[in-house]
Structure formats: structure tokens, C-alpha cells
């Protein structure tokens, strides 16, 4: 039987690697910007055409490359960042796998012009689909100039799976923000189709955050700084009263590398417990400094998922640090840290034995109140209190009997009541019906909004005074993507400046008096449903609008409001499920109740 295992050609292997590393144009932006940072660049310019489909160009004034290095940089596993396996445990650079440029060159047309500062001439390399077509001397500035053209031109299926231009550009902006925030000392620019998106000069961290997210964030920032023997934490967190309903201002960095870490995100949210508005997400820009040997950044090709050696201890330090920062602004009780020096955090090791706890001798016959007349008086008071409160306990249940609804709906005399201002309970013939008030209202509004969109019908209520809102550039792109449909729903607004909109009208169906908040919630709701391939753009907009406009949890409803919600829900085409497919109604049957009370 002939052998069946064969070595893959380099071009095929590079395309497979590209599938892991280069998922969309934003991946190219990330890899090239990180290489520029590693090259000690003081200035990095990013130029985008057609949301990266036509061109991704990154120009830096870093160290540049020699002719040999320029050619080797496109080979797989060729890197200047590490030389041995030991180096994997002390990584301080962005890239180190040696896969990025080889992967990019496998799925695009790449042109590189690069020159070292000390060289008189530079090198031009042109590669199409991993094939080197040109390598020759050229005249160019010191540093590197990468032009990546026609991404995925040789993999049509991958190119077809790219999202809309606005969506892809939003991902590019997000990657640009991550790297520019991590390195405020570097000058960055971002242009798309000859339009300036960002021009960020060299600055400190606060100035860089303001440059990225706008001047309004300046008064929202609370300084965060904690030093321990295990980890150093610094940066900024946002004031809870200014927390927004949209994601996009939440950043973790470890040793100046952006990371995703849901576990640490929970620590931040825990620190804000009970002081955040409903469904709000606080801003944070948190930088962690730790020994590179105590983290593993080599667990994912994109290097954004990072494993820490002692995550539990860091979780506690992070939560305490955020609470301490909030406490300094009299928002929560302060947790004092020693500013004089490092806090020694003892770390439990599996190899260290835990000593036995000290024993304590107790004399059970000892009575500290023996002979004290006050004790007998206290005992008599306690007995009197218990006697008076135990007597007449039956009256409690007599009073409750009048509040219990009828076991079934009887004509128009229907019984409704709320539980925790979240669920509506109504007796029905088979038992008790429980209705999720927010999901029920979402279903009602969804069908109404969808009908308005399909019929090109809208009712708008004009604002007495226009409301100005500054949005993240990525959210501006989302707004432009759904602009036609949300105008049909009744929103009236204009783009009044860089990343600014002026709202002059809102849908008449919306009871909220804050159109700016409605726009924020609408954008976040749409982003949550955007990746769902089973629904069209109008269904997604209607679902997002319903989620932004529905009755929130925690709102007390009058009996007439509950009745109206009940009646309108059962006029819907699909009353049992919310637009997102979650249950709206549940019946607690009499049989289930009987079983619970046996």
C-alpha cells in the first residue's frame, strides 16, 4: 500500500496559517502596527482603502530592515524576537511567532519598502500569494512601509465572507485604538478613503484616552494605581454615573499588551456593585505590570488571550484596587492601601505545608454576667418581646388572604401583580402565568417596529432643543450602517461634526425622555445581534430598537399597565418568545404547585 502522508507545499501551509492569524483586514492592521511598535517607531501612519479590502498601508519610522532581513521576514517562523524556547517565558515584544508576514503574504499582494537608518539605500520587495516577484534596491525613507493590497484575492470564499465596509472598518478602528492607547508616546494617524479618522500626537495616557474617545471623557476618569509584590496596576476607571450602555471603552493591558480577560472584567464589575445604573458598563483603561515569566501569551495565534499564574490573587487585588479608587472619590467605602511601598501579597504554593491552627482553651462554665442584676432585666425584656410578637401571629395570614389573587381569570375582574418589579403574575385556569415584563414589551415593540419598517411608516416627535451626542468613531460607523432604517422608525438627527450627532427627533412610541441614551442602547443592542446570520438587517434594527425601548426591569407597573401589556402581548404573532428567542411566558401549573406543597 503506498504512503499517503505528504508534506504540504509552503504556499498551502501559509494559507492554512493565514486562516488562524489573518481573519479580516483588521488582523492585518494589528500585525503590522505591532511590528512597527517592536521596531521602536516614534510615528506610525495607517492608511486604509475600502475598509481594507483594497489597501492596508502601515508606514513607520522605526529601525527598518536590511536586504537579507527584509526577505527573511516573510518566511514562516522567522523572527527577531526570540532565539530559544526559554525566551517564550520572558516575552516583552508584541510579535514573536514569525507567522504574521508569511500569513499576510499568502493571501494578498504585498509591497515592502524598508531602510535602516545607517544605510544609504533601501530594499523593495513585492510578493503575490507567497511568490516573490521583485527584490531590488530602492530609494525610500528610513523605517518600513508595508502596502497590503487585495486581501484574500486568491481565496474568493474568504473574501465573500467579509462583512459590510462599515463593519470591517469598525474592527480596524478597534484594533487601532488598542495599540494607540497602549503606546501613548508614539504618534499615530489613521485615514480611510482619504478621510482623517485619527491624528494622535505623542502624549501621556490621559491625553491619549481623550484623543481617542473625545474631550467629554476627561471629567469621567478616576486615577487607578496600586503596587504589590505580585502585580502593579495603574490606569483609569470611569465614574459610575457616566457609565454608558455600550461597550467600547473597556481595555485591559498586561505589560503594554492588550488582552481579553472576562474573569478580570467580572472583578471590575464586582467593585462597582450596587452603584451602577441598570445595564450600564463602566469605562476602564487598566494596565497591569508583572513578571513576563508569570504569564503565558502563547495560547492563541492572535495573542490576546493570556493565562496568569495566580489569577485568583490578581482578581482580589484588582477588585480591591478599583474599590479603593472609587472610595477616594467618596463613591464606595474606601479600602486603604499603603502608599509608602509595595504590598506584600503572600502566594500559596502547593509545595508549602500549612501549619496547624493555634488551639484556644475555653471554659464553658464561665459566665461573664454572673451576679449582674442587669442580665435578669434584659432576660425579662426579651421574654416580653417574644411573647408580644408571638401572640396574634394568625392575623398576619388573615391579612395576606385579601392580597392573594383569584385562582382564575373571571370576566373582566382579572388579578395581576408584580414580583420584584420584573415578572407579572396572573392566575389562569391551569395555574399561574408568569410573564417577563421586559421581554414581553420587546416582542410587542419588535412587531410594531418591523411593521413600520416594512410599510415605510414612522411617527416622529420633535425635540424642543437638539441633543448633541459624541460617539466612538466605531459607533459612528454602526449608526451610518443602519441610518436609513432608524430614520424610518422616527429618529431625526444630523452629523454635526467629527464623531458628533445632533438629535432633533425621536420615535413617538418611545416614552424615554433621553434620546441620547436611546441611541447608545440602540447601537449596543444592534451590535449584539449583528453577527446573527439568520435575520436580515431590518429584523436586526427592529430587534435592537425594541431592546432599547422596552420597559426596563425594576420599573413598577400599575394594574392598568399590566393589563394593557397582557392584552397587547397576546395580539402578537409570536407572543411566547422575545425577538432574541428567549421565553416570555411560563405557566406554573396547579399540579406543580400541589407537588411543591405536599
XYZ file of C-alpha atoms in Angstrom:
598
model
C 0.000 0.000 0.000
C 1.566 3.360 -0.990
C 2.347 6.022 1.576
C -0.465 8.552 1.999
C 1.109 11.251 4.212
C 2.789 14.086 2.313
C 4.364 17.392 3.216
C 2.225 20.363 2.249
C 3.720 22.954 -0.115
C 4.771 26.159 1.631
C 2.076 28.167 -0.180
C -0.678 25.875 1.146
C 0.810 25.776 4.657
C 0.961 29.576 4.687
C -2.684 29.830 3.640
C -3.681 27.478 6.468
C -1.676 29.574 8.944
C -3.280 32.706 7.496
C -6.690 31.300 8.395
C -5.680 31.392 12.067
C -3.786 34.686 12.128
C -5.426 36.801 9.381
C -9.182 36.640 9.792
C -10.104 40.049 8.316
C -8.445 43.371 7.330
C -8.292 44.390 10.996
C -5.947 41.434 11.608
C -3.504 42.875 9.061
C -3.671 46.292 10.743
C -2.970 44.722 14.133
C 0.035 42.673 13.000
C 1.680 45.488 11.011
C 1.140 48.085 13.752
C 2.584 45.746 16.376
C 5.652 45.129 14.205
C 6.098 48.899 13.894
C 5.922 49.271 17.684
C 8.505 46.498 18.115
C 10.729 48.357 15.618
C 10.855 51.282 18.106
C 8.919 53.590 15.800
C 8.101 57.075 17.055
C 5.496 57.653 14.332
C 3.044 55.182 12.749
C 0.641 56.068 9.920
C -2.197 53.733 8.909
C -3.892 54.250 5.521
C -6.989 52.237 4.599
C -8.863 51.944 1.298
C -12.321 50.350 1.053
C -12.227 49.151 4.670
C -9.027 47.203 3.977
C -10.284 45.201 1.007
C -8.265 47.257 -1.478
C -5.395 48.534 0.705
C -3.947 48.371 4.186
C -0.801 50.511 4.392
C 1.292 50.981 7.532
C 4.247 53.402 7.459
C 6.672 53.733 10.382
C 9.975 55.463 11.125
C 11.357 52.543 13.104
C 14.650 50.702 12.794
C 13.953 49.340 9.317
C 15.488 46.166 7.855
C 18.489 45.152 5.809
C 18.001 43.423 2.451
C 18.511 39.967 3.986
C 16.208 40.645 6.949
C 13.524 42.053 4.660
C 13.494 38.849 2.611
C 13.610 36.517 5.637
C 10.779 38.353 7.400
C 8.276 36.732 5.012
C 9.391 33.197 5.832
C 7.367 31.164 8.318
C 8.774 31.039 11.848
C 11.398 33.646 11.005
C 11.582 36.217 13.785
C 13.979 38.568 15.511
C 12.011 38.454 18.771
C 13.118 35.092 20.223
C 16.085 32.754 19.737
C 15.263 29.803 22.052
C 12.328 28.149 23.801
C 13.465 29.795 27.042
C 12.626 33.192 25.520
C 8.943 32.228 25.406
C 8.848 32.734 29.166
C 10.210 36.280 29.059
C 8.432 37.873 26.094
C 8.306 41.665 26.084
C 7.622 42.267 22.376
C 4.300 42.174 20.507
C 5.025 39.615 17.817
C 7.249 36.582 18.227
C 5.678 33.672 16.349
C 7.113 34.620 12.955
C 3.810 33.831 11.238
C 2.249 37.245 10.584
C 4.083 38.445 7.461
C 4.167 34.972 5.913
C 0.418 34.641 6.500
C -0.345 38.097 5.097
C 1.780 37.467 2.004
C -0.015 34.149 1.391
C -3.422 35.807 0.940
C -2.636 39.198 -0.611
C -0.320 41.273 -2.776
C 2.367 42.798 -0.555
C 4.817 45.577 -1.294
C 7.531 46.428 1.255
C 9.934 49.366 1.131
C 12.355 49.453 4.049
C 15.693 51.027 5.010
C 17.853 51.017 8.111
C 18.876 54.452 9.429
C 22.558 53.835 8.764
C 22.082 52.541 5.182
C 22.221 54.735 2.067
C 19.615 52.785 0.128
C 16.660 50.606 0.996
C 15.046 47.414 -0.272
C 11.890 46.887 -2.330
C 10.147 43.500 -2.137
C 6.931 42.579 -3.968
C 5.194 39.293 -3.095
C 1.958 37.941 -4.586
C 0.386 34.937 -2.883
C 3.665 33.857 -1.209
C 5.566 34.154 -4.521
C 8.416 36.692 -4.537
C 8.158 38.691 -7.776
C 10.608 41.539 -7.112
C 13.541 42.130 -4.778
C 15.738 45.113 -5.592
C 17.392 48.205 -4.074
C 15.278 51.359 -3.874
C 15.276 54.886 -2.505
C 12.992 55.281 0.498
C 12.876 56.912 3.957
C 14.306 55.023 6.921
C 11.836 52.682 8.564
C 9.303 50.390 6.876
C 6.386 50.950 4.516
C 4.078 47.925 4.102
C 1.299 48.010 1.478
C -1.097 45.050 1.595
C -3.376 45.052 -1.455
C -6.413 42.979 -2.479
C -6.693 40.902 0.688
C -7.932 37.327 0.049
C -7.794 37.868 -3.736
C -6.653 34.256 -4.141
C -9.223 32.845 -1.687
C -12.574 34.103 -3.048
C -14.591 32.228 -0.436
C -12.803 34.036 2.395
C -13.270 37.381 0.657
C -17.025 36.764 0.246
C -17.353 36.112 3.970
C -16.099 39.591 4.879
C -18.822 41.787 6.354
C -20.001 45.202 5.167
C -17.490 48.028 4.753
C -18.761 49.751 7.920
C -18.417 46.562 9.954
C -14.887 45.822 8.733
C -13.825 49.437 9.294
C -15.240 49.303 12.810
C -12.978 46.325 13.559
C -9.990 48.230 12.144
C -10.736 51.224 14.381
C -10.973 48.928 17.406
C -7.526 47.425 16.714
C -6.090 50.893 16.126
C -7.485 52.073 19.462
C -5.990 49.143 21.385
C -2.455 49.758 20.122
C -2.566 53.553 20.262
C -3.813 53.545 23.875
C -1.108 51.065 24.905
C 1.623 53.338 23.490
C 0.712 56.998 24.121
C 4.291 58.117 23.482
C 4.035 57.183 19.788
C 2.399 59.451 17.222
C -0.407 57.687 15.305
C -2.633 58.615 12.374
C -5.489 56.724 10.717
C -7.011 57.631 7.334
C -9.816 55.871 5.474
C -10.510 56.668 1.822
C -8.541 59.927 2.233
C -10.626 60.960 5.262
C -8.889 61.571 8.589
C -10.208 59.349 11.391
C -7.480 59.961 13.998
C -4.416 62.155 14.375
C -2.856 61.441 17.762
C 0.313 63.236 18.828
C 2.759 61.913 21.396
C 1.089 62.341 24.806
C 0.601 60.923 28.277
C -2.010 58.236 28.936
C -4.834 60.589 29.942
C -4.253 62.788 26.905
C -4.195 59.736 24.640
C -7.520 58.448 26.029
C -9.043 61.903 25.473
C -7.641 61.955 21.937
C -9.194 58.573 21.160
C -12.604 58.983 22.827
C -13.178 62.724 22.889
C -12.963 65.575 25.397
C -16.117 64.568 27.244
C -14.328 61.576 28.798
C -11.794 63.775 30.634
C -14.063 64.539 33.599
C -15.091 60.892 33.793
C -11.632 59.448 34.546
C -10.624 58.309 38.043
C -6.935 57.517 38.578
C -6.103 53.911 39.428
C -2.737 52.974 40.940
C -1.737 50.048 43.134
C 1.668 48.440 43.650
C 2.062 44.934 45.090
C 4.813 42.329 45.017
C 2.647 40.200 42.730
C 1.425 42.778 40.210
C 1.325 46.517 39.571
C -1.956 48.090 38.468
C -2.406 51.589 37.060
C -4.602 53.476 34.630
C -8.084 54.957 34.829
C -11.626 53.868 35.576
C -14.843 55.734 34.802
C -17.269 57.333 37.230
C -20.352 55.152 37.665
C -22.837 57.937 36.951
C -21.297 58.359 33.484
C -21.268 54.647 32.601
C -22.683 54.068 29.130
C -24.934 51.378 27.757
C -22.446 50.461 25.036
C -19.210 48.504 25.117
C -16.108 50.033 23.587
C -14.329 51.824 26.441
C -13.131 48.738 28.340
C -9.436 47.891 27.967
C -7.061 45.556 29.799
C -3.325 45.587 29.107
C -0.588 43.445 30.603
C 2.988 44.632 30.068
C 1.553 47.044 27.448
C -0.109 44.203 25.511
C -3.897 44.295 25.027
C -5.699 41.262 26.382
C -9.209 39.880 26.652
C -9.991 38.638 30.141
C -13.660 38.050 31.104
C -12.609 36.855 34.579
C -10.882 40.158 35.402
C -13.792 42.071 33.825
C -16.021 40.461 36.464
C -13.656 41.739 39.165
C -14.125 45.313 37.908
C -17.916 44.924 37.719
C -17.921 43.442 41.238
C -16.119 46.541 42.520
C -18.919 48.708 41.063
C -21.616 46.550 42.665
C -24.801 48.451 43.592
C -23.537 51.814 42.296
C -24.055 51.388 38.537
C -27.216 52.384 36.668
C -29.136 49.374 35.287
C -27.451 47.654 32.313
C -24.604 50.198 32.322
C -20.969 49.283 31.642
C -18.216 51.352 33.288
C -15.241 52.585 31.305
C -11.807 51.333 32.297
C -8.282 51.535 30.938
C -6.296 49.221 33.192
C -2.595 48.485 32.762
C -1.002 45.571 34.627
C 2.726 45.112 35.064
C 4.019 41.705 36.074
C 6.955 39.357 35.602
C 6.753 38.030 31.993
C 7.585 34.586 33.347
C 4.323 34.565 35.341
C 2.092 34.836 32.253
C 1.597 32.759 29.112
C 0.724 34.718 25.984
C 1.389 31.837 23.624
C -2.001 30.104 23.982
C -3.690 31.647 20.915
C -2.401 32.764 17.483
C -3.737 36.314 17.949
C -2.007 36.576 21.364
C -4.989 38.348 23.009
C -5.861 35.523 25.420
C -3.360 35.453 28.269
C -3.021 32.985 31.127
C -1.813 34.207 34.535
C -0.031 32.058 37.066
C -2.144 33.230 40.012
C -5.392 34.628 38.622
C -7.335 34.373 41.896
C -4.957 36.605 43.815
C -4.833 39.130 40.960
C -8.645 39.107 40.838
C -8.778 40.122 44.505
C -6.081 42.782 44.093
C -7.818 44.217 41.029
C -11.226 44.402 42.698
C -9.740 45.999 45.817
C -7.769 48.472 43.706
C -10.872 49.598 41.804
C -12.871 49.902 45.043
C -10.058 51.907 46.604
C -10.054 54.294 43.633
C -13.833 54.696 43.850
C -13.512 55.188 47.589
C -11.097 58.078 47.136
C -13.905 59.848 45.305
C -16.398 59.029 48.078
C -18.345 56.684 45.820
C -17.865 53.497 47.854
C -16.254 52.832 51.262
C -12.507 53.209 50.862
C -10.098 50.322 51.229
C -6.786 51.806 52.386
C -3.567 50.803 50.647
C -0.086 51.566 51.842
C 1.302 54.271 49.571
C 4.708 54.081 51.223
C 5.796 50.979 49.301
C 4.833 47.632 47.869
C 2.162 45.480 49.457
C 3.484 42.014 50.174
C 0.966 39.535 48.756
C 1.578 36.042 50.142
C 1.035 33.467 47.411
C 0.018 29.990 48.472
C 2.131 27.243 46.964
C 1.193 23.599 46.595
C 4.646 22.677 47.922
C 4.386 24.591 51.186
C 2.805 22.943 54.203
C 0.150 24.875 56.066
C 0.781 24.961 59.859
C -1.884 23.732 62.231
C -4.115 26.492 63.603
C -3.367 27.552 67.198
C -5.559 25.962 69.849
C -7.726 28.105 72.157
C -8.763 26.950 75.616
C -12.380 27.742 76.534
C -14.064 27.388 79.927
C -17.705 26.601 79.113
C -18.733 27.217 82.757
C -17.569 30.817 82.739
C -20.432 33.384 82.880
C -19.261 36.993 82.448
C -22.661 38.291 83.618
C -22.932 36.238 86.789
C -24.269 38.335 89.636
C -25.281 41.201 87.396
C -28.847 42.381 88.020
C -28.934 43.943 84.562
C -28.925 40.481 82.978
C -32.172 39.427 84.624
C -33.768 42.682 83.489
C -32.567 42.052 79.924
C -33.938 38.497 80.001
C -37.334 39.754 81.135
C -37.387 42.300 78.303
C -36.516 39.587 75.765
C -39.234 37.264 77.086
C -41.800 40.088 76.940
C -40.774 40.973 73.377
C -41.063 37.344 72.214
C -44.407 36.869 73.973
C -45.955 40.008 72.481
C -44.712 39.271 68.979
C -45.628 35.574 69.022
C -49.190 36.225 70.056
C -51.581 37.122 67.254
C -49.380 35.670 64.520
C -52.512 34.286 62.844
C -53.518 37.880 61.936
C -50.603 38.010 59.506
C -52.110 35.282 57.338
C -55.593 36.746 57.640
C -54.272 39.979 56.105
C -52.452 38.126 53.331
C -55.607 36.278 52.305
C -57.029 39.523 50.905
C -53.929 40.000 48.678
C -53.992 36.537 47.092
C -55.427 36.723 43.544
C -58.354 34.653 42.410
C -57.363 31.182 41.164
C -58.543 32.005 37.628
C -59.341 34.946 35.390
C -63.036 35.758 35.915
C -64.517 38.037 33.246
C -63.038 41.457 33.476
C -62.109 41.132 37.115
C -58.571 39.972 36.418
C -55.838 39.814 39.005
C -52.288 40.975 38.207
C -49.331 41.612 40.453
C -45.569 42.040 40.065
C -42.702 40.096 41.571
C -39.527 42.125 42.154
C -40.740 44.608 39.523
C -39.600 42.058 36.939
C -42.315 39.462 36.447
C -46.055 39.883 36.024
C -48.114 37.107 37.620
C -51.668 36.370 36.505
C -53.935 33.471 37.622
C -55.209 31.338 34.756
C -57.331 28.187 34.666
C -54.341 25.838 34.668
C -52.415 27.651 37.399
C -50.280 30.787 37.444
C -48.918 32.537 34.367
C -45.559 34.294 34.753
C -44.660 36.968 32.193
C -41.237 38.588 31.821
C -42.268 42.243 31.508
C -39.220 43.429 29.554
C -39.237 40.550 27.073
C -42.995 40.906 26.610
C -42.631 44.590 25.787
C -39.710 43.801 23.453
C -41.941 41.380 21.498
C -44.729 43.966 21.233
C -42.393 46.746 20.082
C -40.464 44.465 17.734
C -43.554 43.559 15.738
C -44.702 47.189 15.698
C -41.296 48.495 14.555
C -40.933 45.771 11.927
C -44.366 46.610 10.517
C -43.427 50.299 10.356
C -40.184 49.479 8.536
C -41.874 47.207 6.018
C -44.573 49.809 5.351
C -42.139 52.771 5.337
C -44.272 54.357 8.030
C -42.954 56.298 11.010
C -44.115 58.787 13.599
C -41.516 61.200 14.921
C -41.696 63.501 17.912
C -39.579 66.642 17.590
C -37.186 67.616 20.352
C -37.698 71.080 21.810
C -33.916 71.544 21.828
C -31.490 69.466 19.709
C -29.459 66.969 21.749
C -25.756 66.676 20.877
C -24.047 63.323 21.372
C -20.372 62.418 20.884
C -19.893 58.802 19.832
C -16.950 56.475 19.442
C -15.791 56.509 15.774
C -16.621 52.803 15.596
C -20.195 53.526 16.750
C -20.493 56.301 14.152
C -19.902 53.630 11.510
C -22.599 51.402 13.030
C -25.001 54.344 13.030
C -24.298 55.047 9.359
C -24.898 51.382 8.547
C -28.446 51.458 9.981
C -29.139 55.150 9.355
C -31.883 54.666 6.742
C -33.873 52.230 8.870
C -33.693 54.121 12.166
C -34.802 57.284 10.370
C -37.813 55.305 9.136
C -38.520 54.379 12.765
C -38.738 58.057 13.715
C -35.242 59.199 14.723
C -34.201 62.519 13.207
C -30.534 63.513 13.500
C -27.643 65.048 11.610
C -23.891 64.516 11.678
C -22.759 67.803 13.188
C -19.001 67.361 13.389
C -16.254 64.823 13.936
C -17.925 61.895 15.739
C -20.835 64.159 16.784
C -24.538 63.863 16.013
C -27.364 66.271 16.752
C -30.704 64.582 17.555
C -33.772 66.638 16.606
C -36.484 63.978 16.816
C -37.258 60.538 18.211
C -39.911 57.858 17.639
C -43.240 58.807 19.178
C -43.666 55.227 20.511
C -40.698 55.726 22.856
C -41.560 57.030 26.283
C -37.965 57.787 27.301
C -37.085 61.453 27.623
C -33.391 60.870 26.903
C -32.846 60.335 23.155
C -29.050 60.249 23.602
C -29.355 57.235 25.906
C -31.740 55.608 23.454
C -29.203 55.952 20.634
C -26.472 54.404 22.816
C -28.649 51.443 23.820
C -29.848 51.017 20.234
C -26.274 50.796 18.945
C -25.248 48.283 21.606
C -28.336 46.135 21.002
C -27.673 46.147 17.264
C -24.029 45.109 17.767
C -25.218 42.140 19.848
C -27.444 40.867 17.012
C -25.192 41.928 14.130
C -23.403 38.583 13.845
C -26.665 36.596 13.613
C -26.849 35.314 10.005
C -30.442 34.083 10.346
C -32.049 37.540 10.312
C -31.977 40.432 7.877
C -30.850 43.988 8.568
C -34.373 45.254 9.199
C -35.153 42.481 11.685
C -31.894 43.288 13.497
C -32.707 47.010 13.605
C -36.261 46.325 14.838
C -34.920 43.937 17.498
C -32.271 46.444 18.615
C -34.849 49.236 18.747
C -37.216 47.066 20.780
C -34.454 46.170 23.233
C -33.542 49.836 23.629
C -37.141 50.999 24.110
C -38.692 48.250 26.236
C -39.810 48.613 29.851
C -36.703 48.022 31.975
C -36.506 45.595 34.865
C -37.123 47.313 38.184
C -39.961 49.516 36.923
C -43.152 49.285 38.984
C -46.290 48.978 36.869
C -49.864 49.967 37.678
C -52.640 47.391 37.260
C -53.888 49.124 34.106
C -50.366 48.988 32.608
C -50.066 45.278 33.354
C -53.468 44.627 31.804
C -52.553 46.565 28.676
C -49.223 44.713 28.353
C -51.042 41.386 28.794
C -53.692 42.149 26.154
C -51.257 43.566 23.600
C -48.825 40.662 24.018
C -51.451 38.108 23.030
C -52.275 40.078 19.897
C -48.708 39.472 18.685
C -47.873 36.833 16.084
C -45.353 35.093 18.369
C -46.122 36.062 21.999
C -44.190 33.183 23.560
C -40.703 34.367 22.615
C -38.757 37.629 22.604
C -37.078 38.845 19.378
C -33.888 37.191 20.612
C -35.659 33.836 21.058
C -35.913 33.889 24.868
C -39.057 32.706 26.682
C -41.595 35.402 27.556
C -44.260 33.250 29.247
C -44.160 30.346 31.679
C -47.082 28.530 33.298
C -46.768 27.200 36.827
C -49.489 24.533 36.777
C -51.711 23.564 39.670
C -50.152 20.084 39.593
C -46.685 21.592 40.094
C -47.969 23.758 42.926
C -49.601 20.725 44.568
C -46.345 18.769 44.319
C -44.394 21.566 45.975
C -46.853 21.765 48.879
C -47.151 18.041 49.641
